[in-house]
Amino acid sequence: MAEVTMRVWRGDASGGDFETYTLPKNEGEVVLDVVHRIQATEAPDLACRWNCKAGKCGSCSAEINGKPSLMCMTRVDELPEGPITVTPMKTFPIIRDLVTDVSFNFAMAEKIPALLPPPMPAEGYRMFQEDVQRGQEFRKCIECFLCQDVCHVIRDHEDNKEHYAGPRFLMRIAELEMHPLDTNDRREYAREEMGLGFCNITKCCTEVCPEGIHITDNALIALKERVVDAHYDPVAWLGRKILRRTKRTAAEAAVQPAP
Amino acid sequence: MATLETSTKVVLGGARGGPDAPTLRTDRWWIQPVATVSILTAFVIYSTWAAFQNKNYYVGANVHRDLISPFYSPCLTDHCVPGSSAGFILHGWPLSPALLILIFPLGFRLSCYYYRRSYYRAFWWSPPSCAVADAHPTYSGETRFPLIMQNVHRWFFYFGVLFNIMLTYDAVRAFQQPGLGWGVTVGTVVLVVNATLLWMYSLTCHACRHLFGGGSRRLSAHKLRARFWQFVSPLNAKHMNFAWASLIFVALTDVYVRLVASGVLTDYKLF
Ligand code: SF4
Ligand code: SF4
Ligand code: FES
Ligand code: FES
């Protein structure tokens, strides 16, 4: 009978090592199924997070054969022959086995100023599809934090975590920056506080995103270009001086009168 | 230890899980960087050699052709080979005319978002591939000099458009066969394909996508910008393909003109 061999990282903050489990292979299984079978048979104390098993809750993030992936969306029969390595996300502190402490991400989410719409006109807010559809792509995010995990800015340089939001949250800033009803100018904030300049557009976030969001092309580069408008483009700078406009104002936001 | 000042208490620098290894990837992740290094190095070596040749960059009336290599167009010095001059003449430049202009396409490509991605990975190993450790102990990305200068990309985009106009003009001239009239030769096709690929490379540029549409918060209020943005966005996703195709083809165009100019090849007349 065919077998599957899995090397799973076991340990906590004090250290750990790989533990190897060999089980009979079942057809059509994903990595999370095998982890569950290990829990059910050999290692009931193996810690892992999961919830939906449908690639929608973003809980089961881990690294499979070194690649940040969702355990519930990685089919065993699509992995190369040989032992499968499963390790916790590397960028976040370990709690136990495959479970990491992802609070860094919640802290970053919290730092982002909320949507600031202009006062509600009597006839209510109106927006058009073409103005909101770019942000809709970003709202597919399931908050698995695989993009945050793979981003070398913090994966390989812990010291950058203090001043770098990571792709997921730079994308959130981009979403708000593109929002037709937001009156905040977030460009300086993205550059100065959230470390947009650290991203060197190497696109690993896009490569691992299970939702297939074009994080780099559609959010990060778009945000970088907006920062260029505000900071690095002499013509735009001159235009602002002449027109005496430093910030977008509420009046410019897309509050449309009802027909 | 540093902390993040939010209501979610985060202490940075906690112990991480997994083994202390640069990567656990087992696939051949190194193929992409090796390919990038090989192609870009070959291109740099060839274009440097070609730029310093200062000959065989123009096929002229003596063989009833009007073909100029993209590396030498516009030819601006007072010692351009007869027929190749762009009209404006810069006196006293002692070196190859190619050296005067190559800085613009070079700057355009060096600051291109796609090439940045590729050479940061392949040459600087920052990171060599996804989930493969950076080769450097510290990292400041594009926040400081010199890399903060990458923000000039849109200026090179503007220059790139000027060059595209020049090279389109060259492609149109390539339909001329002095002494014979108009016609199409292999050389004409080569110059036309070259100009087309360079236009596609510029059109799919991220700065272009932003400047002519993406920069707006209210596309609904700018119908023309909205249309352009909708048209260019799917093409922008193919920017990588146009980056490679145009790079390789511009070198092949120079090779072709060079071979014809030096008499190794005859530029075959199609019709
Ligand atoms: S593109 Fe930028 S944000 Fe995404 S992984 Fe690379 S450096 Fe990080
Ligand atoms: S952007 Fe993609 S990879 Fe990042 S957290 Fe959201 S779903 Fe996960
Ligand atoms: S268990 Fe929900 S995404 Fe995998
Ligand atoms: S030319 Fe590549 S992004 Fe502009």
Coordinates of C-alpha atoms and ligand atoms in Angstrom, one line a residue:
Chain A
M1 CA 0.0 0.0 0.0
A2 CA 1.3 3.5 -0.9
E3 CA 2.5 5.5 2.0
V4 CA 2.9 9.2 2.8
T5 CA 5.8 10.4 5.0
M6 CA 5.5 13.7 6.7
R7 CA 8.2 15.6 8.6
V8 CA 6.4 17.9 11.0
W9 CA 8.1 20.6 13.1
R10 CA 7.4 19.9 16.8
G11 CA 8.4 22.4 19.4
D12 CA 7.8 25.8 21.1
A13 CA 9.8 28.9 21.9
S14 CA 12.4 26.9 23.8
G15 CA 13.3 24.9 20.7
G16 CA 12.1 22.0 18.6
D17 CA 12.9 19.5 15.9
F18 CA 11.3 17.5 13.1
E19 CA 9.2 14.5 13.9
T20 CA 8.7 12.0 11.1
Y21 CA 5.3 10.2 10.6
T22 CA 4.5 7.6 8.0
L23 CA 0.9 6.8 7.2
P24 CA -1.0 5.0 4.5
K25 CA -1.7 7.3 1.6
N26 CA -5.4 8.1 0.9
E27 CA -6.6 9.3 -2.5
G28 CA -7.4 13.0 -2.9
E29 CA -6.1 14.2 0.5
V30 CA -4.7 17.6 1.3
V31 CA -1.8 18.2 3.7
L32 CA -4.3 19.2 6.5
D33 CA -6.0 15.8 6.2
V34 CA -2.7 14.1 6.8
V35 CA -2.0 16.4 9.8
H36 CA -5.4 15.5 11.2
R37 CA -4.7 11.8 10.8
I38 CA -1.4 12.2 12.6
Q39 CA -3.4 13.9 15.4
A40 CA -5.9 11.1 15.4
T41 CA -3.3 8.3 15.5
E42 CA 0.2 9.0 16.6
A43 CA 0.3 12.5 18.1
P44 CA -2.9 13.8 19.7
D45 CA -0.9 16.7 21.1
L46 CA 0.2 18.0 17.7
A47 CA -0.9 21.7 17.6
C48 CA -2.3 23.2 14.4
R49 CA -4.9 25.9 13.6
W50 CA -7.6 25.3 11.1
N51 CA -11.3 26.1 10.7
C52 CA -12.9 25.8 7.3
K53 CA -10.9 23.4 5.3
A54 CA -12.0 25.3 2.3
G55 CA -9.3 27.9 1.8
K56 CA -11.6 30.7 3.2
C57 CA -10.8 31.2 6.8
G58 CA -7.1 31.8 6.5
S59 CA -6.2 29.8 9.7
C60 CA -4.2 26.9 8.4
S61 CA -1.2 28.8 7.0
A62 CA 2.1 27.0 7.3
E63 CA 5.1 26.2 5.1
I64 CA 5.0 23.1 3.0
N65 CA 8.3 21.9 1.5
G66 CA 9.5 25.4 2.4
K67 CA 6.7 27.3 0.6
P68 CA 4.2 29.4 2.5
S69 CA 0.9 27.7 1.7
L70 CA -2.5 26.9 3.1
M71 CA -2.5 23.3 4.4
C72 CA -6.1 22.8 3.4
M73 CA -5.5 23.8 -0.2
T74 CA -2.3 21.8 -0.9
R75 CA -3.0 18.4 -2.3
V76 CA -0.6 15.6 -1.4
D77 CA -0.7 14.1 -4.8
E78 CA 0.5 17.4 -6.3
L79 CA 3.6 17.5 -4.2
P80 CA 6.8 15.7 -5.5
E81 CA 7.5 12.2 -4.3
G82 CA 9.4 11.9 -1.0
P83 CA 8.8 13.1 2.5
I84 CA 6.7 16.3 2.9
T85 CA 8.1 18.9 5.2
V86 CA 5.6 21.0 7.2
T87 CA 6.9 23.9 9.3
P88 CA 5.2 26.8 11.0
M89 CA 5.3 30.3 9.4
K90 CA 8.8 31.5 9.9
T91 CA 8.2 35.2 10.2
F92 CA 6.0 35.1 13.4
P93 CA 7.0 33.9 16.9
I94 CA 6.1 30.3 17.5
I95 CA 3.5 29.2 20.1
R96 CA 3.7 25.5 19.6
D97 CA 4.3 23.1 16.7
L98 CA 2.5 24.6 13.7
V99 CA 0.8 27.4 15.5
T100 CA 2.4 30.9 15.5
D101 CA 1.5 34.2 17.2
V102 CA 0.3 36.5 14.4
S103 CA -0.6 39.5 16.6
F104 CA 1.9 41.6 14.7
N105 CA -0.6 41.7 11.9
F106 CA -3.5 42.7 14.1
A107 CA -1.3 45.5 15.5
M108 CA -0.5 46.8 12.0
A109 CA -4.2 46.6 11.0
E110 CA -5.1 48.7 14.1
K111 CA -2.6 51.4 13.2
I112 CA -4.3 52.2 9.9
P113 CA -6.5 55.2 10.1
A114 CA -10.1 54.3 9.3
L115 CA -12.1 55.4 6.2
L116 CA -12.9 59.1 6.6
P117 CA -15.8 60.0 4.4
P118 CA -17.0 63.6 4.0
P119 CA -20.2 64.6 5.9
M120 CA -23.2 62.7 4.5
P121 CA -25.1 64.8 2.0
A122 CA -28.9 65.0 2.5
E123 CA -29.4 62.6 -0.4
G124 CA -26.9 60.1 0.9
Y125 CA -23.6 58.9 -0.4
R126 CA -23.3 57.6 -4.0
M127 CA -20.5 55.7 -5.5
F128 CA -19.9 54.2 -8.9
Q129 CA -18.8 50.7 -9.7
E130 CA -15.7 51.8 -11.6
D131 CA -14.5 53.7 -8.5
V132 CA -14.8 50.9 -6.1
Q133 CA -14.0 47.9 -8.2
R134 CA -10.2 48.1 -7.7
G135 CA -10.6 47.9 -4.0
Q136 CA -12.9 44.9 -4.4
E137 CA -10.0 42.8 -5.5
F138 CA -8.2 43.5 -2.3
R139 CA -11.3 42.6 -0.2
K140 CA -11.0 39.0 -1.3
C141 CA -8.2 38.8 1.3
I142 CA -8.8 36.0 3.8
E143 CA -6.1 37.3 6.2
C144 CA -4.1 34.1 6.1
F145 CA -0.9 36.3 6.4
L146 CA 1.0 34.1 4.0
C147 CA 2.1 37.3 2.2
Q148 CA 3.3 38.8 5.4
D149 CA 5.2 35.5 6.2
V150 CA 7.0 35.4 2.8
C151 CA 7.9 39.1 2.6
H152 CA 11.6 39.1 3.1
V153 CA 11.6 42.6 4.5
I154 CA 10.4 41.2 7.8
R155 CA 11.0 37.4 7.3
D156 CA 14.8 38.0 7.1
H157 CA 15.1 41.2 9.1
E158 CA 13.2 41.2 12.3
D159 CA 14.3 44.7 13.1
N160 CA 12.2 46.0 10.2
K161 CA 8.9 44.9 11.9
E162 CA 8.8 48.1 13.9
H163 CA 8.3 50.3 10.9
Y164 CA 7.0 48.1 8.2
A165 CA 3.3 47.1 7.8
G166 CA 3.9 44.3 5.2
P167 CA 2.0 43.7 2.0
R168 CA -1.4 42.9 3.5
F169 CA -1.6 46.2 5.2
L170 CA 0.0 48.3 2.6
M171 CA -2.7 46.8 0.4
R172 CA -5.3 48.0 2.9
I173 CA -3.8 51.5 2.7
A174 CA -3.9 51.3 -1.1
E175 CA -7.5 50.2 -0.9
L176 CA -8.5 53.2 1.2
E177 CA -6.3 55.6 -0.8
M178 CA -8.2 54.5 -3.9
H179 CA -11.6 54.7 -2.2
P180 CA -13.8 57.3 -3.7
L181 CA -15.2 58.4 -0.3
D182 CA -12.0 58.6 1.7
T183 CA -10.8 62.1 2.4
N184 CA -7.6 61.1 4.2
D185 CA -4.4 61.6 2.2
R186 CA -2.5 58.4 3.1
R187 CA 0.5 58.8 0.9
E188 CA 2.8 60.4 3.4
Y189 CA 1.6 57.9 6.0
A190 CA 2.4 55.0 3.8
R191 CA 5.8 56.2 3.0
E192 CA 6.8 57.5 6.4
E193 CA 5.0 55.4 9.0
M194 CA 4.2 52.1 7.2
G195 CA 7.5 51.7 5.3
L196 CA 6.3 51.4 1.7
G197 CA 9.8 52.2 0.5
F198 CA 11.1 48.9 2.1
C199 CA 9.1 46.9 -0.4
N200 CA 11.4 46.2 -3.4
I201 CA 8.5 44.8 -5.5
T202 CA 10.0 41.3 -5.7
K203 CA 6.5 39.9 -5.8
C204 CA 6.7 37.0 -3.4
C205 CA 3.5 38.2 -1.7
T206 CA 1.7 37.9 -5.0
E207 CA 3.2 34.4 -5.6
V208 CA 1.9 33.0 -2.4
C209 CA -1.5 34.7 -2.1
P210 CA -4.1 31.9 -2.1
E211 CA -6.7 34.3 -3.2
G212 CA -4.7 35.2 -6.3
I213 CA -4.7 38.9 -5.5
H214 CA -2.2 40.9 -7.6
I215 CA -0.9 42.5 -4.5
T216 CA 2.3 44.0 -6.0
D217 CA 1.0 45.1 -9.4
N218 CA -2.4 46.4 -8.3
A219 CA -1.8 47.7 -4.8
L220 CA 1.8 48.2 -3.9
I221 CA 3.1 49.6 -7.2
A222 CA -0.1 51.7 -7.5
L223 CA 0.6 53.1 -4.0
K224 CA 4.3 53.7 -4.9
E225 CA 3.2 55.7 -7.9
R226 CA 0.9 57.8 -5.8
V227 CA 3.8 58.5 -3.4
V228 CA 5.8 59.5 -6.4
D229 CA 3.0 62.0 -7.2
A230 CA 3.2 63.4 -3.7
H231 CA 7.0 63.4 -3.2
Y232 CA 9.3 62.6 -6.1
D233 CA 7.7 64.2 -9.1
P234 CA 8.9 67.8 -9.6
V235 CA 6.1 68.7 -12.0
A236 CA 3.4 67.5 -9.7
W237 CA 5.1 69.4 -6.9
L238 CA 5.1 72.6 -8.9
G239 CA 1.5 72.1 -9.9
R240 CA 0.6 71.9 -6.2
K241 CA 2.5 75.0 -5.4
I242 CA 0.9 77.0 -8.1
L243 CA -2.6 75.7 -7.3
R244 CA -1.8 76.0 -3.5
R245 CA -3.1 72.5 -3.0
T246 CA -1.3 70.3 -0.6
K247 CA -4.0 67.8 0.4
R248 CA -7.0 66.4 -1.2
T249 CA -10.0 68.0 0.4
A250 CA -13.4 66.6 1.3
A251 CA -14.8 68.6 -1.5
E252 CA -12.8 66.6 -4.0
A253 CA -14.1 63.3 -2.8
A254 CA -16.6 61.6 -4.9
V255 CA -19.8 62.6 -3.2
Q256 CA -22.3 62.4 -6.0
P257 CA -25.7 64.1 -5.9
A258 CA -28.6 61.6 -6.3
P259 CA -30.2 61.7 -9.7
Chain B
M1 CA 13.0 44.4 23.0
A2 CA 10.9 46.6 20.8
T3 CA 7.1 46.7 21.1
L4 CA 4.4 48.0 18.8
E5 CA 2.3 50.8 20.4
T6 CA -1.2 49.5 19.8
S7 CA -3.8 48.0 22.0
T8 CA -2.7 44.6 20.6
K9 CA 0.4 44.0 22.7
V10 CA 3.2 42.9 20.4
V11 CA 6.7 42.2 21.6
L12 CA 9.0 41.9 18.7
G13 CA 12.0 39.5 18.5
G14 CA 10.3 36.4 19.8
A15 CA 11.7 32.9 19.1
R16 CA 10.7 31.5 15.7
G17 CA 9.8 28.0 14.8
G18 CA 11.3 25.8 12.2
P19 CA 15.0 24.9 11.6
D20 CA 17.6 27.5 11.1
A21 CA 18.1 27.0 7.4
P22 CA 18.1 29.6 4.5
T23 CA 15.3 27.7 2.8
L24 CA 13.4 24.4 3.0
R25 CA 12.3 24.6 -0.6
T26 CA 13.0 21.5 -2.6
D27 CA 12.0 22.6 -6.1
R28 CA 14.4 24.2 -8.5
W29 CA 13.8 27.8 -7.4
W30 CA 17.3 28.8 -8.7
I31 CA 16.3 28.4 -12.3
Q32 CA 14.7 31.8 -12.6
P33 CA 17.6 33.7 -11.1
V34 CA 20.1 31.8 -13.2
A35 CA 18.1 32.6 -16.4
T36 CA 17.8 36.3 -15.4
V37 CA 21.5 36.6 -14.7
S38 CA 22.4 34.8 -18.0
I39 CA 20.2 36.8 -20.2
L40 CA 20.9 40.2 -18.7
T41 CA 24.7 39.6 -18.6
A42 CA 24.7 38.5 -22.2
F43 CA 22.7 41.6 -23.1
V44 CA 25.0 44.0 -21.2
I45 CA 28.1 42.4 -22.7
Y46 CA 26.7 42.5 -26.2
S47 CA 25.3 46.1 -26.0
T48 CA 28.5 47.4 -24.5
W49 CA 30.5 45.8 -27.3
A50 CA 28.1 47.1 -29.9
A51 CA 28.0 50.6 -28.5
F52 CA 31.8 50.9 -28.7
Q53 CA 32.0 49.6 -32.2
N54 CA 31.1 52.9 -33.8
K55 CA 30.7 51.3 -37.2
N56 CA 28.3 49.1 -39.1
Y57 CA 25.2 50.6 -37.6
Y58 CA 23.7 52.0 -40.7
V59 CA 22.8 50.5 -44.1
G60 CA 22.5 53.3 -46.6
A61 CA 21.8 54.3 -50.2
N62 CA 24.8 52.4 -51.6
V63 CA 22.8 49.2 -51.2
H64 CA 19.4 50.9 -51.7
R65 CA 18.4 50.7 -48.0
D66 CA 17.8 53.0 -45.1
L67 CA 18.2 50.9 -41.9
I68 CA 19.6 52.2 -38.7
S69 CA 20.4 50.2 -35.5
P70 CA 18.3 51.1 -32.5
F71 CA 21.5 51.4 -30.5
Y72 CA 22.6 54.3 -32.6
S73 CA 19.4 56.2 -33.2
P74 CA 19.2 59.1 -33.1
C75 CA 22.7 59.6 -34.3
L76 CA 23.7 63.0 -33.0
T77 CA 27.4 63.5 -33.6
D78 CA 29.3 65.1 -36.4
H79 CA 30.9 61.8 -37.4
C80 CA 27.8 59.7 -38.0
V81 CA 28.1 57.6 -41.1
P82 CA 26.6 59.4 -44.1
G83 CA 22.8 59.2 -44.2
S84 CA 22.4 58.2 -40.6
S85 CA 22.4 61.6 -39.0
A86 CA 19.2 62.7 -37.2
G87 CA 19.6 66.3 -38.3
F88 CA 20.6 67.8 -34.9
I89 CA 24.4 67.7 -34.7
L90 CA 26.5 67.8 -31.5
H91 CA 30.0 69.0 -32.4
G92 CA 33.1 67.7 -30.7
W93 CA 31.8 64.4 -29.2
P94 CA 34.8 62.2 -29.7
L95 CA 33.3 58.8 -28.8
S96 CA 30.7 56.5 -30.3
P97 CA 27.3 58.2 -30.9
A98 CA 25.7 55.3 -29.1
L99 CA 27.2 56.3 -25.8
L100 CA 25.3 59.6 -26.0
I101 CA 21.9 58.1 -26.0
L102 CA 22.1 54.7 -24.4
I103 CA 21.8 56.2 -20.9
F104 CA 18.0 56.8 -21.6
P105 CA 16.9 53.3 -22.5
L106 CA 19.3 52.0 -19.8
G107 CA 17.8 54.2 -17.2
F108 CA 14.3 53.3 -18.3
R109 CA 15.0 49.6 -17.9
L110 CA 17.1 49.9 -14.8
S111 CA 14.3 51.7 -13.0
C112 CA 11.5 49.6 -14.5
Y113 CA 9.4 47.8 -11.8
Y114 CA 9.7 44.5 -13.5
Y115 CA 13.5 44.6 -14.0
R116 CA 13.9 45.8 -10.4
R117 CA 12.1 42.7 -9.3
S118 CA 14.3 40.6 -11.4
Y119 CA 17.7 42.0 -10.6
Y120 CA 17.0 42.5 -6.9
R121 CA 16.3 38.8 -6.9
A122 CA 18.9 37.5 -9.3
F123 CA 21.9 39.8 -8.8
W124 CA 21.4 41.2 -5.3
W125 CA 19.7 38.1 -3.8
S126 CA 17.3 40.2 -1.9
P127 CA 15.7 37.7 -1.8
P128 CA 17.0 35.2 -4.4
S129 CA 13.6 33.6 -4.5
C130 CA 10.5 33.5 -2.4
A131 CA 11.1 31.9 1.1
V132 CA 14.8 31.8 0.4
A133 CA 16.8 33.9 2.8
D134 CA 18.2 37.3 1.8
A135 CA 22.0 37.3 1.2
H136 CA 22.4 40.5 3.3
P137 CA 22.3 40.9 7.1
T138 CA 20.6 44.3 6.9
Y139 CA 18.1 45.8 4.6
S140 CA 16.7 49.2 3.9
G141 CA 15.0 48.5 0.5
E142 CA 14.2 51.6 -1.5
T143 CA 14.0 54.0 1.5
R144 CA 17.4 55.5 1.1
F145 CA 20.0 56.7 -1.5
P146 CA 20.8 55.2 -3.9
L147 CA 17.7 53.0 -4.4
I148 CA 15.3 55.8 -3.5
M149 CA 16.3 57.1 -6.9
Q150 CA 14.2 54.4 -8.5
N151 CA 11.3 56.8 -8.0
V152 CA 12.5 58.7 -11.1
H153 CA 11.1 55.9 -13.3
R154 CA 8.3 58.0 -14.8
W155 CA 10.9 60.5 -16.2
F156 CA 12.6 57.7 -18.0
F157 CA 9.2 56.6 -19.2
Y158 CA 8.7 60.1 -20.8
F159 CA 12.1 59.8 -22.5
G160 CA 11.3 56.3 -23.5
V161 CA 8.3 57.6 -25.4
L162 CA 10.5 60.1 -27.3
F163 CA 12.8 57.3 -28.3
N164 CA 9.8 55.2 -29.4
I165 CA 8.8 58.0 -31.7
M166 CA 12.3 58.2 -33.1
L167 CA 12.4 54.4 -33.7
T168 CA 9.0 54.5 -35.3
Y169 CA 10.3 57.1 -37.6
D170 CA 13.3 54.9 -38.4
A171 CA 10.9 52.0 -39.1
V172 CA 8.9 54.1 -41.5
R173 CA 12.1 55.1 -43.2
A174 CA 13.0 51.5 -43.5
F175 CA 10.3 51.1 -46.2
Q176 CA 12.4 53.4 -48.4
Q177 CA 14.8 51.9 -50.9
P178 CA 16.7 54.9 -52.2
G179 CA 17.0 54.6 -55.9
L180 CA 14.3 51.9 -56.2
G181 CA 11.3 53.5 -54.5
W182 CA 9.3 52.0 -51.6
G183 CA 9.2 48.3 -50.6
V184 CA 9.5 45.8 -47.8
T185 CA 12.6 44.0 -47.0
V186 CA 13.5 41.7 -44.1
G187 CA 15.2 44.7 -42.5
T188 CA 11.9 46.7 -42.7
V189 CA 10.1 43.9 -40.9
V190 CA 12.8 43.8 -38.2
L191 CA 12.6 47.5 -37.5
V192 CA 8.8 47.5 -37.5
V193 CA 8.7 44.6 -35.0
N194 CA 11.3 46.2 -32.9
A195 CA 9.4 49.5 -32.7
T196 CA 6.1 47.7 -32.0
L197 CA 7.7 45.7 -29.1
L198 CA 9.2 48.9 -27.6
W199 CA 5.8 50.6 -27.8
M200 CA 4.2 47.7 -26.1
Y201 CA 6.8 47.7 -23.4
S202 CA 6.1 51.4 -22.7
L203 CA 2.4 51.1 -23.0
T204 CA 2.3 48.3 -20.4
C205 CA 4.6 50.3 -18.0
H206 CA 3.3 50.8 -14.5
A207 CA 4.0 54.5 -14.6
C208 CA 2.0 54.8 -17.8
R209 CA -0.9 52.9 -16.3
H210 CA -0.8 55.2 -13.3
L211 CA -0.3 58.5 -15.1
F212 CA -3.0 58.0 -17.7
G213 CA -5.7 56.5 -15.5
G214 CA -4.8 54.6 -12.4
G215 CA -3.8 57.7 -10.4
S216 CA -7.4 58.8 -10.3
R217 CA -9.6 58.2 -7.3
R218 CA -12.7 58.9 -9.3
L219 CA -12.4 57.1 -12.6
S220 CA -16.2 57.6 -13.0
A221 CA -15.6 61.3 -13.4
H222 CA -13.0 60.8 -16.1
K223 CA -14.4 58.6 -18.8
L224 CA -11.4 58.8 -21.1
R225 CA -9.0 57.9 -18.3
A226 CA -11.3 55.1 -17.2
R227 CA -11.4 53.7 -20.7
F228 CA -7.6 53.8 -21.0
W229 CA -7.2 52.2 -17.6
Q230 CA -9.5 49.4 -18.5
F231 CA -7.7 48.8 -21.7
V232 CA -4.2 48.9 -20.4
S233 CA -4.6 47.0 -17.1
P234 CA -4.8 43.5 -18.6
L235 CA -1.9 44.4 -20.9
N236 CA 0.0 45.6 -17.9
A237 CA -0.2 42.1 -16.4
K238 CA 1.9 41.0 -19.4
H239 CA 4.6 43.7 -18.8
M240 CA 7.2 41.0 -18.1
N241 CA 6.7 39.3 -21.5
F242 CA 7.1 42.6 -23.3
A243 CA 10.1 43.5 -21.1
W244 CA 12.0 40.3 -22.3
A245 CA 10.7 40.3 -25.8
S246 CA 11.7 43.9 -26.5
L247 CA 15.0 43.5 -24.8
I248 CA 16.0 40.5 -26.8
F249 CA 14.6 41.9 -30.0
V250 CA 16.4 45.2 -29.8
A251 CA 19.7 43.3 -29.6
L252 CA 18.7 41.1 -32.5
T253 CA 17.8 44.2 -34.5
D254 CA 21.3 45.6 -33.9
V255 CA 22.8 42.2 -34.9
Y256 CA 20.8 42.2 -38.1
V257 CA 21.7 45.7 -39.1
R258 CA 25.3 45.1 -38.2
L259 CA 25.4 41.9 -40.4
V260 CA 23.9 43.7 -43.3
A261 CA 26.1 46.8 -42.9
S262 CA 29.3 44.7 -42.7
G263 CA 28.3 42.8 -45.8
V264 CA 27.9 39.4 -44.2
L265 CA 24.2 39.3 -45.0
T266 CA 22.1 40.7 -47.9
D267 CA 18.9 42.4 -46.8
Y268 CA 16.4 40.3 -48.7
K269 CA 13.7 42.2 -50.5
L270 CA 10.2 40.7 -49.8
F271 CA 8.2 42.9 -52.1
Ligands
SF4_1 S1 6.6 42.7 -3.3 FE1 7.1 43.9 -1.6 S2 5.6 43.5 0.0 FE2 5.5 41.8 -1.5 S3 6.9 40.3 -0.7 FE3 8.1 41.5 -2.1 S4 9.0 43.1 -0.7 FE4 7.3 42.2 0.4
SF4_2 S1 -3.4 39.3 0.7 FE1 -3.5 37.1 0.1 S2 -1.8 36.2 1.1 FE2 -2.1 38.2 2.1 S3 -3.3 37.8 3.9 FE3 -4.7 38.3 2.2 S4 -5.3 36.3 1.3 FE4 -3.5 36.0 2.6
FES3 S1 -8.7 25.8 7.2 FE1 -9.6 27.6 6.5 S2 -8.2 28.3 5.1 FE2 -7.4 26.3 5.5
FES4 S1 8.9 50.1 -17.9 FE1 8.6 48.5 -16.5 S2 7.3 49.4 -15.1 FE2 7.7 51.1 -16.3

